[in-house]
Amino acid sequence: MKWNKLFLLQLYLCIGITQVSAQTDMDAILMEKNAFCVGPGYSYSSWKNYWEGTKKRENLNLGTVSTQTFAIMGNYGISNKLNALFNIPYVVTKASAGTLKGQQGLQDLSLMLKYRPINQKIGDARLAVFGLIGGSLPMTNYLADFLPLSIGLRSKTAMARLMVDYYYNSKWFATASATYVYRSNIELDRNSYYTDRMVLSNQVEMPNATSFNIRAGYRTQWLIAEAILNNWTTQGGFDITQNNMPFPSNRMNATAVGVNMKYVMKRLPQLSLTGGASNVIAGRNVGQSFNANAAVFYVLDLSKKEKKVNTSNN
Amino acid sequence: MKPQSIFIYILVLACTATSCKKEITEQTANAQALNPANIDAEAGLWKPILLTSATEFAVAAPAATNLPGYNAEINEIKSWQKNMGEQERKLINYWGAGAVLRWNEITRGLVAKYNLPPYQNPDGTYPIPDANNPFNNPQFPFANPPYASRAYAYISAAVYDALIAAWHYKKVYNRAAPYKINTTVNALLPTSDLPSYPSEDATVTGVMVEMLKLFFPTEQAFIQQKATEHKNVRVMAGVNIRSELDAGEALGKQVAQKFITRARGDRAGAAVGTPALWQQLETQMAATGEIPWISQESPKRPPMLPLFGRVRTWLFDSSTMVTTIRPKAPPSTKSEQFKKETEEVLHYSKNATRQEIAIVHFWADGVATATPPGHWNAIAADDFISQRYSEVRWARNMALLNMSLMDAAIACWDAKTFYFNPRPSQVNPAIKTITGLPNFPSYTSGHSTFSGAAATILGHIIPGRKQAYENMAKEASLSRLYGAIHYRSDCEEGLKCGNAIGAYAITRARTDGAE
């Protein structure tokens, strides 16, 4: 199985919240038909400094804000070219200083379809093109209007992604993707709020977002090691004003760099371990977070006959 | 799981999400055009708040309608209407809902924009917003609840007095509206038998321009733009000629000066206190054996406006406040009851239900909001729209509400400073809060005092909603306990104190000539 790069969306999202997207929706790996890869994941992210608009600062009344995510993730091979992915995260937030209470709960269910229309051999290399569509839905009535300690933003999202993968000599690869994320309006518990003007409504217009992701490194059946650059840009939204609290429709931008590893057990190839770490290097209205994550996955063959995991992903 | 069902689910998800319209319709965006059920023709006889009489400021007689000048003014209406576009129609719909309503909303927006605590200095002290250097860091003002209550009160009271004067002169000069004098003029807003000189809308604008200079000095460009927009709407809608606006605006500005003079001498400027005072409040309370309030912010922030309790009140005098209004002492911090109440707060901190948390956030009205007084203005405004009040009655009811709210702020801050009681999180750090912890003493709850006062006077103004207002006030009050930032005593005593203040407003309302 090819299973790695979980929790990518988590890196860039807002000041203290996580929004874990489906686990392998950023990579160029597909499960074979009828194979179902599933497993638990854990991620920890924290920040002390954040960007209030473009100004970087700390907040002694929050100290370090941490987010832990416990997730169940899965990927099912509908066919060799089409996979369905899901992610169910439980999120726990905490501030190390001040009086504000950390939050916890089931966050957003995300579902995604990943399709590979083109998979072309060119000399020693192979070029593959992927299209992905998906979305997320809040699973509980959690509090969104309590940033940076909210566990999520409560927005329903729909997203589309185009991804290109170049794989050389069955060892080296580079993957690039661009994503557009539609975010539905959210509803607050209060009936007025101030953005860059007063709004007399409990509805918040959420700006959409774009994202790009570039990853490159070494990839074989047994081991993946890669470096990642990720950017999340909110198309609109407003800046946090001085000493204000963050708000769900802030203009949240972040650029993160990181590394990821995946290791497949030779003795038991159905079992794989993944791990990664990343750091936000530039941002706006987000925490400068460090993130580390790990997961264990197991591949089940849901077809009648014995089936091998498609490890070549080609 | 079935692949087909997953696919369909995701497609449905994507479709429903993308078909959602993002544009938001705000609460009062489509408020009906103001068309008073009663024009209150005799409102010139109502009792003003500061004016010695409705004639304190003179308004010259309008020029005759048979002179060429009048026709020239009618031509201004026609020239606007000739080139009317979508933008102009939108403005007519917006301002047509009412001058007092829209300026009240604008004021709430300014309060929310400026309701941000200053950021600390590098040495851990806090800079104090300075009215004489409003553009400096920190911005002036910090429109916290006491500041906001004062702004709403002065503005509402000044608008009310100015409109009494306007109504007086309307009756004296009895100048009919342009669409009545010249039947070729189209009225794009509801017509009325109310005389149109001086213009009530421009009177409000004149007051607002002056009052907001005082309360939000850095916003003059924005305010002037709104004022110009508002006045132009009256002309383009064919309901006023320019000279009616000029007369109204001039009157409003003069009346405003009287209120500005009062504001400059009402002791609010000294409410912030001094480092010596802040220390003294803590030491003198500690000397009694009680636990004094200590800021839970880091770095420690001085208490918010500790001398606001000495600001000049509207509805009763300062000795009444101390002898009659000031709540009894809170439970001693050494008492069993205090311990029990702290445990109750801890209980909500840990176990508040989602519904209780929604109540906390509905009423939080914290940083970057219009504050609790602003929230009650919003509640009142929503109800007043359906009552179809005249502008002068709108103003009178807003004045009664906001004088109550400011007096509630004064009485509550007097108690806070007098008793200097610690917040629950201070005595038990295990108490984590579900909303921001306000940086001033606990007893009594500001939200409760504001809400008690507002519900009482609003229940008098709209008797059919009395019970609803009382329920809202109770909910607002308890929201502070659910949020784990107040003890039950703070809420209950605050509510009672607010009710007592509202009763003074009712006494005034019964004798002001409007009922």
CSV table of C-alpha atoms in Angstrom, one decimal, chain A residues 36 52 55 57-61 76-78 82 84-86 95-103 109 111-113 133-137 141-146 154 156-159 181-185 189-194 196-208 241-245 302, chain B residues 1-4 6-11 13-28 105 108-110 112-113 116-120 126 137-139 296-299 301 348-352 354 357-359 361-363 365 367-370 375 378 382 425 431-437:
chain,number,residue,atom,x,y,z
A,36,PHE,CA,-9.3,-0.9,1.7
A,52,GLU,CA,-2.2,39.5,13.7
A,55,LYS,CA,2.3,41.6,12.3
A,57,ARG,CA,3.3,38.6,17.9
A,58,GLU,CA,2.8,36.4,20.9
A,59,ASN,CA,-0.1,36.5,23.3
A,60,LEU,CA,0.7,36.0,27.0
A,61,ASN,CA,-3.0,35.3,27.7
A,76,TYR,CA,-10.9,2.3,-0.7
A,77,GLY,CA,-10.0,1.2,-4.2
A,78,ILE,CA,-13.3,1.5,-6.2
A,82,LEU,CA,-10.6,5.6,-8.7
A,84,ALA,CA,-12.6,7.0,-2.3
A,85,LEU,CA,-11.1,8.5,0.9
A,86,PHE,CA,-12.5,9.5,4.2
A,95,ALA,CA,-4.1,27.2,25.7
A,96,SER,CA,-1.2,26.9,28.2
A,97,ALA,CA,-2.0,30.4,29.7
A,98,GLY,CA,-5.0,32.5,30.4
A,99,THR,CA,-8.4,31.5,31.4
A,100,LEU,CA,-10.0,30.4,28.1
A,101,LYS,CA,-11.2,26.8,28.1
A,102,GLY,CA,-9.8,24.4,25.6
A,103,GLN,CA,-12.4,22.7,23.3
A,109,LEU,CA,-16.0,14.3,8.2
A,111,LEU,CA,-14.8,12.5,1.9
A,112,MET,CA,-13.0,12.6,-1.4
A,113,LEU,CA,-12.8,10.8,-4.7
A,133,ILE,CA,-13.3,16.1,-5.8
A,134,GLY,CA,-14.5,16.1,-2.3
A,135,GLY,CA,-15.8,17.9,0.6
A,136,SER,CA,-16.3,18.1,4.3
A,137,LEU,CA,-19.2,18.4,6.7
A,141,ASN,CA,-22.6,21.2,16.6
A,142,TYR,CA,-19.2,22.4,17.8
A,143,LEU,CA,-18.4,26.0,18.6
A,144,ALA,CA,-16.7,27.8,15.6
A,145,ASP,CA,-16.8,31.3,17.0
A,146,PHE,CA,-14.2,30.7,19.7
A,154,ARG,CA,-18.0,24.7,10.9
A,156,LYS,CA,-19.1,22.8,4.7
A,157,THR,CA,-16.6,22.6,2.1
A,158,ALA,CA,-16.4,21.4,-1.5
A,159,MET,CA,-13.1,21.1,-3.2
A,181,VAL,CA,-11.9,25.0,-1.9
A,182,TYR,CA,-15.4,26.4,-1.7
A,183,ARG,CA,-16.5,27.2,1.9
A,184,SER,CA,-20.1,27.6,2.8
A,185,ASN,CA,-21.3,30.3,5.1
A,189,ASP,CA,-24.5,31.7,18.2
A,190,ARG,CA,-24.7,35.5,18.1
A,191,ASN,CA,-26.6,37.8,15.8
A,192,SER,CA,-24.1,40.5,15.0
A,193,TYR,CA,-20.4,40.7,14.6
A,194,TYR,CA,-17.7,43.1,13.2
A,196,ASP,CA,-14.3,45.3,8.6
A,197,ARG,CA,-17.8,46.6,9.2
A,198,MET,CA,-20.7,45.7,11.4
A,199,VAL,CA,-22.8,42.8,10.2
A,200,LEU,CA,-26.3,42.4,11.7
A,201,SER,CA,-26.7,38.7,11.1
A,202,ASN,CA,-25.8,35.4,12.6
A,203,GLN,CA,-24.5,34.2,9.1
A,204,VAL,CA,-20.9,34.7,8.2
A,205,GLU,CA,-19.8,34.8,4.6
A,206,MET,CA,-16.8,32.5,4.4
A,207,PRO,CA,-14.2,33.3,1.8
A,208,ASN,CA,-13.1,30.5,-0.5
A,241,THR,CA,-7.1,44.1,14.2
A,242,GLN,CA,-4.8,45.0,17.0
A,243,ASN,CA,-5.4,43.0,20.1
A,244,ASN,CA,-8.6,41.6,18.6
A,245,MET,CA,-9.6,37.9,18.7
A,302,LEU,CA,-12.4,-6.7,0.3
B,1,MET,CA,-19.2,0.6,1.8
B,2,LYS,CA,-20.6,0.8,-1.7
B,3,PRO,CA,-18.6,2.8,-4.1
B,4,GLN,CA,-21.6,4.1,-5.8
B,6,ILE,CA,-19.8,7.2,-1.8
B,7,PHE,CA,-19.6,8.8,-5.2
B,8,ILE,CA,-23.2,10.0,-5.0
B,9,TYR,CA,-22.8,11.3,-1.5
B,10,ILE,CA,-19.8,13.3,-2.4
B,11,LEU,CA,-21.5,14.7,-5.5
B,13,LEU,CA,-22.3,17.3,-0.9
B,14,ALA,CA,-20.4,19.3,-3.5
B,15,CYS,CA,-23.6,20.3,-5.3
B,16,THR,CA,-25.4,21.5,-2.2
B,17,ALA,CA,-22.4,23.3,-0.9
B,18,THR,CA,-21.8,25.2,-4.2
B,19,SER,CA,-25.4,26.1,-4.7
B,20,CYS,CA,-25.5,27.9,-1.4
B,21,LYS,CA,-25.7,31.6,-1.9
B,22,LYS,CA,-23.1,33.4,0.1
B,23,GLU,CA,-24.8,36.8,0.2
B,24,ILE,CA,-26.2,37.6,3.6
B,25,THR,CA,-29.4,39.5,4.3
B,26,GLU,CA,-28.9,41.5,7.4
B,27,GLN,CA,-31.5,41.9,10.0
B,28,THR,CA,-32.6,45.4,9.1
B,105,GLU,CA,-26.8,51.3,13.8
B,108,ARG,CA,-23.1,50.5,17.2
B,109,GLY,CA,-20.8,49.8,14.3
B,110,LEU,CA,-18.3,52.4,15.5
B,112,ALA,CA,-17.7,47.6,17.8
B,113,LYS,CA,-14.8,48.8,15.7
B,116,LEU,CA,-10.5,46.7,21.5
B,117,PRO,CA,-8.3,46.9,24.6
B,118,PRO,CA,-4.9,48.6,24.1
B,119,TYR,CA,-1.9,46.4,23.5
B,120,GLN,CA,0.7,46.5,26.2
B,126,TYR,CA,-0.6,49.7,29.2
B,137,ASN,CA,-1.4,54.1,19.3
B,138,PRO,CA,-3.5,53.1,21.2
B,139,GLN,CA,-6.4,54.4,19.1
B,296,GLN,CA,-6.0,37.8,35.5
B,297,GLU,CA,-4.4,39.2,32.4
B,298,SER,CA,-0.8,39.0,31.5
B,299,PRO,CA,0.7,41.5,31.9
B,301,ARG,CA,-4.0,45.2,33.2
B,348,TYR,CA,-20.6,25.3,34.7
B,349,SER,CA,-17.0,25.7,33.6
B,350,LYS,CA,-16.8,22.0,33.3
B,351,ASN,CA,-20.3,20.9,32.4
B,352,ALA,CA,-22.1,23.7,30.5
B,354,ARG,CA,-24.0,23.2,24.2
B,357,ILE,CA,-22.7,27.7,25.7
B,358,ALA,CA,-24.8,29.1,22.9
B,359,ILE,CA,-26.5,31.4,25.4
B,361,HIS,CA,-22.0,33.4,23.1
B,362,PHE,CA,-25.3,35.0,22.2
B,363,TRP,CA,-25.0,37.5,25.0
B,365,ASP,CA,-21.0,41.1,23.6
B,367,VAL,CA,-14.3,42.5,22.4
B,368,ALA,CA,-15.1,44.0,19.0
B,369,THR,CA,-18.9,44.1,19.6
B,370,ALA,CA,-21.4,46.8,20.2
B,375,HIS,CA,-27.1,44.6,22.1
B,378,ALA,CA,-30.4,46.3,18.7
B,382,ASP,CA,-35.9,45.6,15.9
B,425,SER,CA,-11.0,32.2,38.1
B,431,ILE,CA,-12.2,27.6,36.5
B,432,LYS,CA,-11.7,28.0,32.8
B,433,THR,CA,-14.0,30.4,31.0
B,434,ILE,CA,-16.2,29.9,27.9
B,435,THR,CA,-15.9,33.6,27.0
B,436,GLY,CA,-13.3,36.3,27.6
B,437,LEU,CA,-12.8,37.2,31.3
